[in-house]
Tab-separated table of C-alpha atoms and ligand atoms in Angstrom:
chain	number	residue	atom	x	y	z
A	1	UNK	CA	66.709	-110.657	-59.951
A	2	UNK	CA	63.826	-109.774	-62.647
A	3	UNK	CA	60.534	-109.061	-61.965
A	4	UNK	CA	57.312	-108.435	-63.958
A	5	UNK	CA	56.968	-105.234	-61.948
A	6	UNK	CA	58.604	-103.682	-58.968
A	7	UNK	CA	56.616	-101.452	-56.806
A	8	UNK	CA	58.465	-98.719	-54.587
A	9	UNK	CA	56.341	-97.725	-51.537
A	10	UNK	CA	53.879	-100.092	-49.819
A	11	UNK	CA	51.227	-97.851	-48.555
A	12	UNK	CA	48.031	-97.082	-50.064
A	13	UNK	CA	49.435	-96.523	-53.350
A	14	UNK	CA	51.598	-99.055	-53.783
A	15	UNK	CA	49.380	-101.593	-52.170
A	16	UNK	CA	46.446	-100.453	-54.616
A	17	UNK	CA	48.837	-101.058	-57.704
A	18	UNK	CA	49.910	-104.532	-56.078
A	19	UNK	CA	46.386	-105.707	-55.463
A	20	UNK	CA	45.532	-105.415	-59.487
A	21	UNK	CA	48.721	-107.492	-60.569
A	22	UNK	CA	48.885	-111.184	-60.974
A	23	UNK	CA	52.554	-111.571	-61.913
A	24	UNK	CA	55.908	-111.756	-60.288
A	25	UNK	CA	55.682	-108.585	-58.297
A	26	UNK	CA	58.291	-107.141	-55.876
A	27	UNK	CA	56.964	-104.598	-53.301
A	28	UNK	CA	59.684	-102.522	-51.476
A	29	UNK	CA	59.407	-100.388	-48.556
A	30	UNK	CA	61.639	-99.358	-45.788
A	31	UNK	CA	59.057	-100.258	-43.356
A	32	UNK	CA	59.862	-103.469	-41.399
A	33	UNK	CA	56.360	-104.533	-41.812
A	34	UNK	CA	53.263	-103.974	-44.120
A	35	UNK	CA	51.069	-101.357	-42.212
A	36	UNK	CA	53.865	-99.760	-40.145
A	37	UNK	CA	54.417	-95.948	-39.930
A	38	UNK	CA	50.729	-94.157	-40.158
A	39	UNK	CA	50.939	-90.842	-41.529
A	40	UNK	CA	47.435	-89.981	-41.789
A	41	UNK	CA	44.363	-89.133	-40.024
A	42	UNK	CA	43.005	-92.458	-42.268
A	43	UNK	CA	39.465	-91.256	-42.897
A	44	UNK	CA	37.991	-92.098	-46.236
A	45	UNK	CA	34.545	-92.757	-47.489
A	46	UNK	CA	32.344	-95.408	-46.168
A	47	UNK	CA	30.808	-96.597	-49.580
A	48	UNK	CA	34.367	-96.657	-51.044
A	49	UNK	CA	35.730	-99.025	-48.202
A	50	UNK	CA	32.709	-101.128	-48.744
A	51	UNK	CA	33.190	-101.286	-52.698
A	52	UNK	CA	36.859	-102.658	-51.721
A	53	UNK	CA	35.308	-105.065	-49.138
A	54	UNK	CA	37.299	-103.751	-46.227
A	55	UNK	CA	34.736	-102.708	-43.743
A	56	UNK	CA	36.354	-104.579	-41.056
A	57	UNK	CA	39.119	-101.963	-41.019
A	58	UNK	CA	36.704	-99.316	-40.121
A	59	UNK	CA	36.756	-97.770	-36.660
A	60	UNK	CA	33.931	-95.561	-36.785
A	61	UNK	CA	31.404	-94.314	-39.458
A	62	UNK	CA	30.632	-90.546	-39.543
A	63	UNK	CA	27.787	-88.906	-41.095
A	64	UNK	CA	27.858	-85.495	-39.698
A	65	UNK	CA	30.565	-82.830	-40.065
A	66	UNK	CA	30.972	-79.711	-38.416
A	67	UNK	CA	32.792	-76.924	-39.457
A	68	UNK	CA	33.961	-74.084	-37.116
A	69	UNK	CA	34.733	-70.708	-38.774
A	70	UNK	CA	34.918	-67.739	-36.519
A	71	UNK	CA	31.561	-67.669	-34.392
A	72	UNK	CA	29.815	-70.044	-37.036
A	73	UNK	CA	29.353	-73.599	-36.740
A	74	UNK	CA	28.079	-74.996	-39.860
A	75	UNK	CA	26.768	-78.571	-39.543
A	76	UNK	CA	26.627	-80.567	-42.883
A	77	UNK	CA	24.715	-83.872	-42.899
A	78	UNK	CA	26.741	-86.025	-45.301
A	79	UNK	CA	25.106	-88.117	-48.186
A	80	UNK	CA	28.060	-90.350	-48.465
A	81	UNK	CA	29.258	-90.888	-45.017
A	82	UNK	CA	33.029	-90.982	-44.021
A	83	UNK	CA	34.741	-93.763	-41.920
A	84	UNK	CA	37.978	-93.435	-40.008
A	85	UNK	CA	40.061	-96.763	-40.356
A	86	UNK	CA	42.788	-99.012	-38.520
A	87	UNK	CA	45.840	-98.056	-40.777
A	88	UNK	CA	47.719	-101.243	-40.386
A	89	UNK	CA	44.461	-103.712	-41.014
A	90	UNK	CA	43.768	-101.884	-44.248
A	91	UNK	CA	46.991	-102.082	-45.593
A	92	UNK	CA	47.437	-105.742	-44.405
A	93	UNK	CA	44.117	-106.355	-45.872
A	94	UNK	CA	45.376	-104.823	-49.151
A	95	UNK	CA	48.371	-107.025	-49.043
A	96	UNK	CA	46.554	-109.952	-48.410
A	97	UNK	CA	44.755	-109.320	-51.818
A	98	UNK	CA	47.597	-108.944	-53.851
A	99	UNK	CA	50.390	-111.787	-54.953
A	100	UNK	CA	53.410	-109.375	-54.564
A	101	UNK	CA	56.214	-110.233	-52.296
A	102	UNK	CA	57.281	-107.668	-49.744
A	103	UNK	CA	60.887	-106.796	-49.303
A	104	UNK	CA	61.658	-104.401	-46.073
A	105	UNK	CA	64.419	-102.314	-47.625
A	106	UNK	CA	65.548	-98.800	-48.255
A	107	UNK	CA	65.598	-97.575	-51.853
A	108	UNK	CA	68.892	-95.618	-52.703
A	109	UNK	CA	69.123	-95.460	-56.453
A	110	UNK	CA	67.972	-96.419	-59.965
A	111	UNK	CA	70.261	-97.753	-62.543
A	112	UNK	CA	68.280	-98.090	-65.733
A	113	UNK	CA	65.607	-100.854	-65.034
A	114	UNK	CA	67.306	-101.501	-61.754
A	115	UNK	CA	66.164	-100.443	-58.411
A	116	UNK	CA	69.063	-100.023	-55.895
A	117	UNK	CA	68.099	-100.755	-52.388
A	118	UNK	CA	70.310	-101.650	-49.144
A	119	UNK	CA	69.350	-105.185	-49.661
A	120	UNK	CA	70.300	-105.504	-53.351
A	121	UNK	CA	69.401	-104.624	-56.782
A	122	UNK	CA	66.267	-105.721	-58.529
A	123	UNK	CA	65.208	-105.578	-61.988
A	124	UNK	CA	61.914	-104.921	-64.006
A	125	UNK	CA	60.727	-103.010	-67.130
A	126	UNK	CA	57.472	-101.959	-65.067
A	127	UNK	CA	58.626	-99.893	-62.325
A	128	UNK	CA	56.165	-97.720	-60.223
A	129	UNK	CA	57.224	-94.964	-57.872
A	130	UNK	CA	54.454	-94.994	-54.928
A	131	UNK	CA	57.060	-93.677	-52.202
A	132	UNK	CA	54.797	-90.760	-51.150
A	133	UNK	CA	55.851	-86.881	-51.697
A	134	UNK	CA	59.220	-87.449	-52.004
A	135	UNK	CA	59.091	-89.319	-54.868
A	136	UNK	CA	62.218	-91.220	-54.371
A	137	UNK	CA	62.524	-92.763	-57.833
A	138	UNK	CA	61.288	-89.802	-60.087
A	139	UNK	CA	63.711	-87.486	-58.209
A	140	UNK	CA	66.527	-89.403	-59.079
A	141	UNK	CA	65.663	-88.949	-62.706
A	142	UNK	CA	64.891	-85.608	-62.277
A	143	UNK	CA	66.235	-83.835	-59.245
A	144	UNK	CA	63.623	-80.919	-59.494
A	145	UNK	CA	60.652	-83.469	-59.977
A	146	UNK	CA	59.353	-82.464	-56.475
A	147	UNK	CA	58.597	-78.558	-56.556
A	148	UNK	CA	59.799	-76.683	-53.612
A	149	UNK	CA	56.427	-75.553	-52.610
A	150	UNK	CA	53.110	-77.128	-53.407
A	151	UNK	CA	52.828	-79.174	-50.239
A	152	UNK	CA	51.069	-78.773	-46.738
A	153	UNK	CA	52.107	-80.544	-43.569
A	154	UNK	CA	50.293	-81.793	-40.722
A	155	UNK	CA	50.695	-83.987	-37.612
A	156	UNK	CA	48.207	-85.766	-35.037
A	157	UNK	CA	47.751	-87.099	-31.661
A	158	UNK	CA	45.670	-89.902	-30.777
A	159	UNK	CA	44.241	-89.222	-27.114
A	160	UNK	CA	41.255	-91.371	-25.786
A	161	UNK	CA	38.285	-88.886	-26.750
A	162	UNK	CA	35.141	-90.143	-27.985
A	163	UNK	CA	33.201	-87.763	-30.659
A	164	UNK	CA	30.251	-88.124	-33.250
A	165	UNK	CA	31.320	-85.732	-35.595
A	166	UNK	CA	34.239	-84.858	-37.961
A	167	UNK	CA	34.947	-81.456	-36.751
A	168	UNK	CA	37.247	-78.786	-38.679
A	169	UNK	CA	38.222	-75.511	-37.483
A	170	UNK	CA	39.714	-72.582	-39.011
A	171	UNK	CA	41.252	-70.166	-36.843
A	172	UNK	CA	43.739	-67.886	-38.441
A	173	UNK	CA	44.979	-66.453	-34.912
A	174	UNK	CA	45.812	-69.734	-34.019
A	175	UNK	CA	47.036	-71.180	-37.309
A	176	UNK	CA	47.201	-68.850	-40.187
A	177	UNK	CA	46.621	-70.656	-43.514
A	178	UNK	CA	45.849	-73.915	-41.788
A	179	UNK	CA	43.303	-76.154	-40.150
A	180	UNK	CA	42.570	-78.177	-36.811
A	181	UNK	CA	40.583	-81.510	-36.807
A	182	UNK	CA	38.977	-84.087	-34.754
A	183	UNK	CA	38.419	-87.458	-36.542
A	184	UNK	CA	36.567	-89.640	-34.306
A	185	UNK	CA	37.715	-93.367	-34.145
A	186	UNK	CA	35.675	-95.138	-31.864
A	187	UNK	CA	37.162	-95.060	-28.189
A	188	UNK	CA	40.106	-92.717	-29.200
A	189	UNK	CA	40.117	-89.669	-31.836
A	190	UNK	CA	42.812	-88.127	-34.120
A	191	UNK	CA	43.396	-84.654	-33.048
A	192	UNK	CA	45.505	-82.619	-35.846
A	193	UNK	CA	46.865	-79.575	-37.141
A	194	UNK	CA	48.038	-78.833	-40.705
A	195	UNK	CA	49.432	-75.928	-42.355
A	196	UNK	CA	48.754	-75.439	-46.054
A	197	UNK	CA	52.241	-73.374	-46.498
A	198	UNK	CA	53.923	-76.503	-45.394
A	199	UNK	CA	55.329	-75.172	-42.077
A	200	UNK	CA	56.573	-77.859	-39.911
A	201	UNK	CA	56.890	-75.851	-36.334
A	202	UNK	CA	53.180	-76.510	-35.502
A	203	UNK	CA	53.694	-78.783	-32.706
A	204	UNK	CA	52.905	-75.686	-30.346
A	205	UNK	CA	49.624	-75.223	-32.010
A	206	UNK	CA	48.777	-78.923	-31.777
A	207	UNK	CA	49.560	-78.498	-27.817
A	208	UNK	CA	47.246	-75.978	-27.534
A	209	UNK	CA	44.347	-77.333	-29.264
A	210	UNK	CA	44.394	-80.702	-27.427
A	211	UNK	CA	44.560	-78.511	-24.296
A	212	UNK	CA	41.326	-76.689	-24.935
A	213	UNK	CA	39.678	-80.138	-24.668
A	214	UNK	CA	41.516	-80.633	-21.325
A	215	UNK	CA	43.641	-83.334	-23.199
A	216	UNK	CA	47.549	-83.974	-23.476
A	217	UNK	CA	49.005	-84.887	-26.672
A	218	UNK	CA	49.945	-88.679	-26.487
A	219	UNK	CA	53.703	-89.476	-26.929
A	220	UNK	CA	53.677	-90.621	-30.207
A	221	UNK	CA	52.698	-87.930	-32.808
A	222	UNK	CA	52.563	-88.972	-36.444
A	223	UNK	CA	52.132	-87.109	-39.847
A	224	UNK	CA	54.003	-85.476	-42.394
A	225	UNK	CA	53.972	-83.670	-45.902
A	226	UNK	CA	51.275	-84.028	-48.230
A	227	UNK	CA	51.392	-82.644	-51.840
A	228	UNK	CA	48.866	-79.963	-53.016
A	229	UNK	CA	50.192	-79.676	-56.600
A	230	UNK	CA	49.640	-82.165	-59.257
A	231	UNK	CA	52.645	-83.624	-60.802
A	232	UNK	CA	53.628	-85.701	-63.951
A	233	UNK	CA	52.387	-89.147	-63.661
A	234	UNK	CA	55.448	-90.633	-65.445
A	235	UNK	CA	59.078	-89.827	-65.479
A	236	UNK	CA	61.342	-91.526	-67.684
A	237	UNK	CA	59.993	-95.039	-67.959
A	238	UNK	CA	58.632	-94.784	-64.322
A	239	UNK	CA	54.855	-94.900	-63.465
A	240	UNK	CA	53.939	-92.579	-60.389
A	241	UNK	CA	50.985	-93.276	-58.205
A	242	UNK	CA	49.650	-91.582	-55.357
A	243	UNK	CA	51.494	-88.836	-53.255
A	244	UNK	CA	54.500	-89.250	-55.329
A	245	UNK	CA	52.778	-87.746	-58.406
A	246	UNK	CA	50.834	-85.143	-56.361
A	247	UNK	CA	47.360	-87.110	-56.478
A	248	UNK	CA	46.354	-86.152	-53.063
A	249	UNK	CA	43.500	-83.642	-53.388
A	250	UNK	CA	44.059	-80.013	-52.517
A	251	UNK	CA	41.961	-78.243	-50.303
A	252	UNK	CA	40.650	-81.584	-48.362
A	253	UNK	CA	43.916	-83.149	-48.378
A	254	UNK	CA	42.275	-86.461	-49.075
A	255	UNK	CA	45.106	-88.844	-50.653
A	256	UNK	CA	43.794	-92.328	-49.828
A	257	UNK	CA	40.956	-92.753	-52.165
A	258	UNK	CA	42.901	-90.937	-55.125
A	259	UNK	CA	45.972	-93.266	-54.184
A	260	UNK	CA	44.002	-96.344	-54.696
A	261	UNK	CA	42.040	-95.233	-57.771
A	262	UNK	CA	44.840	-94.159	-59.786
A	263	UNK	CA	46.692	-97.400	-58.099
A	264	UNK	CA	43.988	-99.693	-59.967
A	265	UNK	CA	44.232	-97.829	-63.258
A	266	UNK	CA	48.188	-98.288	-63.076
A	267	UNK	CA	47.990	-101.695	-62.325
A	268	UNK	CA	45.669	-102.604	-65.024
A	269	UNK	CA	47.853	-101.086	-67.666
A	270	UNK	CA	51.029	-102.543	-66.340
A	271	UNK	CA	49.218	-106.032	-66.374
A	272	UNK	CA	48.460	-105.524	-69.795
A	273	UNK	CA	52.230	-104.923	-70.269
A	274	UNK	CA	52.800	-108.109	-68.496
A	275	UNK	CA	50.569	-109.850	-70.622
A	276	UNK	CA	52.254	-108.551	-73.787
A	277	UNK	CA	49.055	-106.651	-74.885
A	278	UNK	CA	50.758	-103.422	-74.823
A	279	UNK	CA	54.362	-101.961	-75.191
A	280	UNK	CA	56.065	-100.156	-72.123
A	281	UNK	CA	55.710	-96.896	-74.009
A	282	UNK	CA	52.060	-97.488	-74.957
A	283	UNK	CA	51.339	-98.067	-71.264
A	284	UNK	CA	53.141	-95.090	-70.084
A	285	UNK	CA	51.357	-93.110	-72.439
A	286	UNK	CA	47.899	-94.388	-71.619
A	287	UNK	CA	48.508	-93.999	-67.948
A	288	UNK	CA	49.690	-90.508	-68.360
A	289	UNK	CA	46.931	-89.649	-70.679
A	290	UNK	CA	44.282	-91.356	-67.973
A	291	UNK	CA	46.173	-89.181	-65.146
A	292	UNK	CA	46.366	-85.817	-66.902
A	293	UNK	CA	42.618	-86.156	-67.575
A	294	UNK	CA	41.987	-85.321	-63.827
A	295	UNK	CA	44.258	-82.227	-63.725
A	296	UNK	CA	41.568	-79.717	-64.459
A	297	UNK	CA	39.856	-80.847	-61.015
A	298	UNK	CA	43.176	-80.518	-59.144
A	299	UNK	CA	43.738	-77.077	-60.452
A	300	UNK	CA	40.248	-75.994	-59.553
A	301	UNK	CA	40.716	-77.440	-56.122
A	302	UNK	CA	44.348	-75.665	-55.617
A	303	UNK	CA	42.853	-72.223	-56.619
A	304	UNK	CA	39.745	-72.843	-54.289
A	305	UNK	CA	42.487	-73.798	-51.584
A	306	UNK	CA	44.237	-70.416	-52.411
A	307	UNK	CA	41.339	-68.162	-52.367
A	308	UNK	CA	40.067	-69.653	-49.168
A	309	UNK	CA	43.037	-69.299	-47.264
A	310	UNK	CA	43.833	-66.015	-48.500
A	311	UNK	CA	40.152	-64.214	-47.464
A	312	UNK	CA	38.799	-63.144	-44.155
A	313	UNK	CA	37.301	-65.851	-42.048
A	314	UNK	CA	33.814	-64.414	-42.594
A	315	UNK	CA	33.793	-65.063	-46.330
A	316	UNK	CA	35.023	-68.466	-45.598
A	317	UNK	CA	32.176	-68.727	-43.482
A	318	UNK	CA	29.787	-67.194	-46.059
A	319	UNK	CA	31.181	-69.892	-48.747
A	320	UNK	CA	30.752	-72.662	-46.767
A	321	UNK	CA	27.223	-72.132	-45.541
A	322	UNK	CA	26.424	-71.399	-49.597
A	323	UNK	CA	27.847	-74.661	-50.208
A	324	UNK	CA	26.009	-76.121	-47.213
A	325	UNK	CA	22.497	-75.345	-48.707
A	326	UNK	CA	20.848	-78.672	-49.450
A	327	UNK	CA	20.920	-78.933	-53.474
A	328	UNK	CA	24.341	-77.212	-53.652
A	329	UNK	CA	25.660	-79.460	-51.013
A	330	UNK	CA	24.147	-82.635	-52.796
A	331	UNK	CA	25.579	-81.346	-56.212
A	332	UNK	CA	29.368	-80.691	-54.864
A	333	UNK	CA	29.618	-83.766	-52.883
A	334	UNK	CA	28.696	-86.134	-55.689
A	335	UNK	CA	31.106	-84.187	-58.001
A	336	UNK	CA	33.723	-84.586	-55.564
A	337	UNK	CA	33.086	-88.161	-55.210
A	338	UNK	CA	33.359	-88.826	-58.753
A	339	UNK	CA	36.822	-87.304	-58.732
A	340	UNK	CA	38.161	-90.601	-57.801
A	341	UNK	CA	35.598	-93.043	-57.698
A	342	UNK	CA	36.322	-96.815	-58.400
A	343	UNK	CA	33.931	-98.340	-61.194
B	401	FAD	C1	48.275	-85.651	-40.976
B	401	FAD	C2	47.761	-86.242	-42.216
B	401	FAD	C3	46.746	-86.663	-42.279
B	401	FAD	C4	45.910	-86.877	-43.410
B	401	FAD	N1	44.539	-87.406	-43.409
B	401	FAD	C5	44.269	-88.068	-44.398
B	401	FAD	C6	42.576	-88.572	-44.426
B	401	FAD	O1	41.848	-88.583	-43.409
B	401	FAD	N2	42.497	-88.984	-45.471
B	401	FAD	C7	42.810	-89.120	-46.584
B	401	FAD	O2	42.216	-89.757	-47.678
B	401	FAD	N3	44.109	-88.609	-46.628
B	401	FAD	C8	44.604	-88.265	-45.530
B	401	FAD	N4	46.111	-87.604	-45.605
B	401	FAD	C9	46.546	-87.643	-46.857
B	401	FAD	C10	47.376	-89.301	-47.294
B	401	FAD	O3	47.843	-89.746	-46.020
B	401	FAD	C11	48.236	-89.389	-48.179
B	401	FAD	O4	47.684	-88.857	-49.423
B	401	FAD	C12	48.697	-91.090	-48.464
B	401	FAD	O5	49.100	-91.632	-47.507
B	401	FAD	C13	49.208	-91.246	-49.868
B	401	FAD	O6	49.617	-92.479	-49.916
B	401	FAD	P1	50.877	-93.019	-50.762
B	401	FAD	O7	50.927	-94.498	-50.571
B	401	FAD	O8	50.813	-92.049	-52.225
B	401	FAD	O9	52.076	-92.468	-49.863
B	401	FAD	P2	52.410	-92.956	-48.488
B	401	FAD	O10	51.508	-93.122	-47.764
B	401	FAD	O11	53.298	-91.369	-47.842
B	401	FAD	O12	53.492	-94.038	-48.731
B	401	FAD	C14	54.747	-93.760	-49.458
B	401	FAD	C15	55.329	-95.374	-48.678
B	401	FAD	O13	56.889	-95.272	-49.416
B	401	FAD	C16	57.953	-95.702	-48.416
B	401	FAD	N5	59.121	-94.983	-48.975
B	401	FAD	C17	59.356	-93.568	-49.087
B	401	FAD	N6	60.765	-93.553	-49.080
B	401	FAD	C18	61.405	-94.978	-49.499
B	401	FAD	C19	62.555	-95.300	-49.616
B	401	FAD	N7	63.588	-94.296	-49.922
B	401	FAD	N8	62.785	-96.753	-49.377
B	401	FAD	C20	61.901	-97.497	-49.351
B	401	FAD	N9	60.626	-97.119	-48.996
B	401	FAD	C21	60.355	-95.689	-48.992
B	401	FAD	C22	57.437	-95.144	-47.092
B	401	FAD	O14	57.798	-95.806	-46.153
B	401	FAD	C23	55.782	-95.299	-47.201
B	401	FAD	O15	55.363	-96.453	-46.902
B	401	FAD	C24	46.685	-87.178	-44.568
B	401	FAD	C25	48.028	-86.947	-44.505
B	401	FAD	C26	48.344	-86.399	-43.283
B	401	FAD	C27	50.181	-85.904	-42.957
């Protein structure tokens, strides 16, 4: 069967592309339903969710962030409040705003312009790999596409626990080169742990962290890898969006906003190809140029991630206190927002 576009992966990036496209589009994911299988803490900026018009997916708005570093508790009042979201509701809203057809199938291979799945083969000239850090399609083109290092790993639990602020802990004794967090979500919170080195045996660390609040980890943990290294935004004739292209921001691990931001641009370019306003080659080049123009910000944030995870805690605290000075904070926050702002 031939489609105007095929999108592999129906999470933030894939749905972000699908939302923009008007043609005959197939969206493939191994999940049974759109919005199944949350991996993330699902926190984004409130203004961003409002721009999308998806406020109804918001669980809690957060305007205070507390950074615990050694004996220091550094409190930031956010000019751009954050908001935790209901993953399923958010994905379903994105899908509702698209005209794509959803197919629950596992992607197994690629034969030229055909995507091979366990439910058959589907053909298109415009193929998007939005399959997350594993970049399933790009890896079929180049088996070293996903770098061996350059990814973090995190897990979360969701106990009943109310909190006002987003809280982040850096404690190298409990978790070297990693962080703990609480993202409040109304009646419950997402308590998590991540290793910037991509270490996966961190469940014990999460258990101790959760226990320090008198809580237990809930049965269902979620999480996974998220990339910290920016990757090529195209491979062969394939467009890559979101974690598959390493577009999750290093240091902060913010990947939802970039996935939708780059997804929008990718979708607009593909629509021009469908409308025959551009050739596939030109579209691939334009998307690549657009994505690559952001590489310098990713390189900077990755350098910061490396420095801050390798210096003593008191220097991390001093740096954070400096960034927290009102005019510096205002400047840095705006610069950070502008990295992936929807126009
Ligand atoms: C613990 C944790 C907490 C995080 N917290 C935040 C946060 O608070 N805010 C934030 O902005 N970011 C956060 N992130 C990062 C964020 O989750 C990712 O950057 C984001 O999910 C990337 O979206 P994506 O659509 O590119 O990839 P994914 O969300 O990984 O989606 C990939 C999709 O592809 C599908 N897929 C993969 N392989 C196949 C296959 N072979 N066949 C069919 N389908 C396939 C998957 O089922 C999935 O639906 C967090 C990540 C983790 C791990």
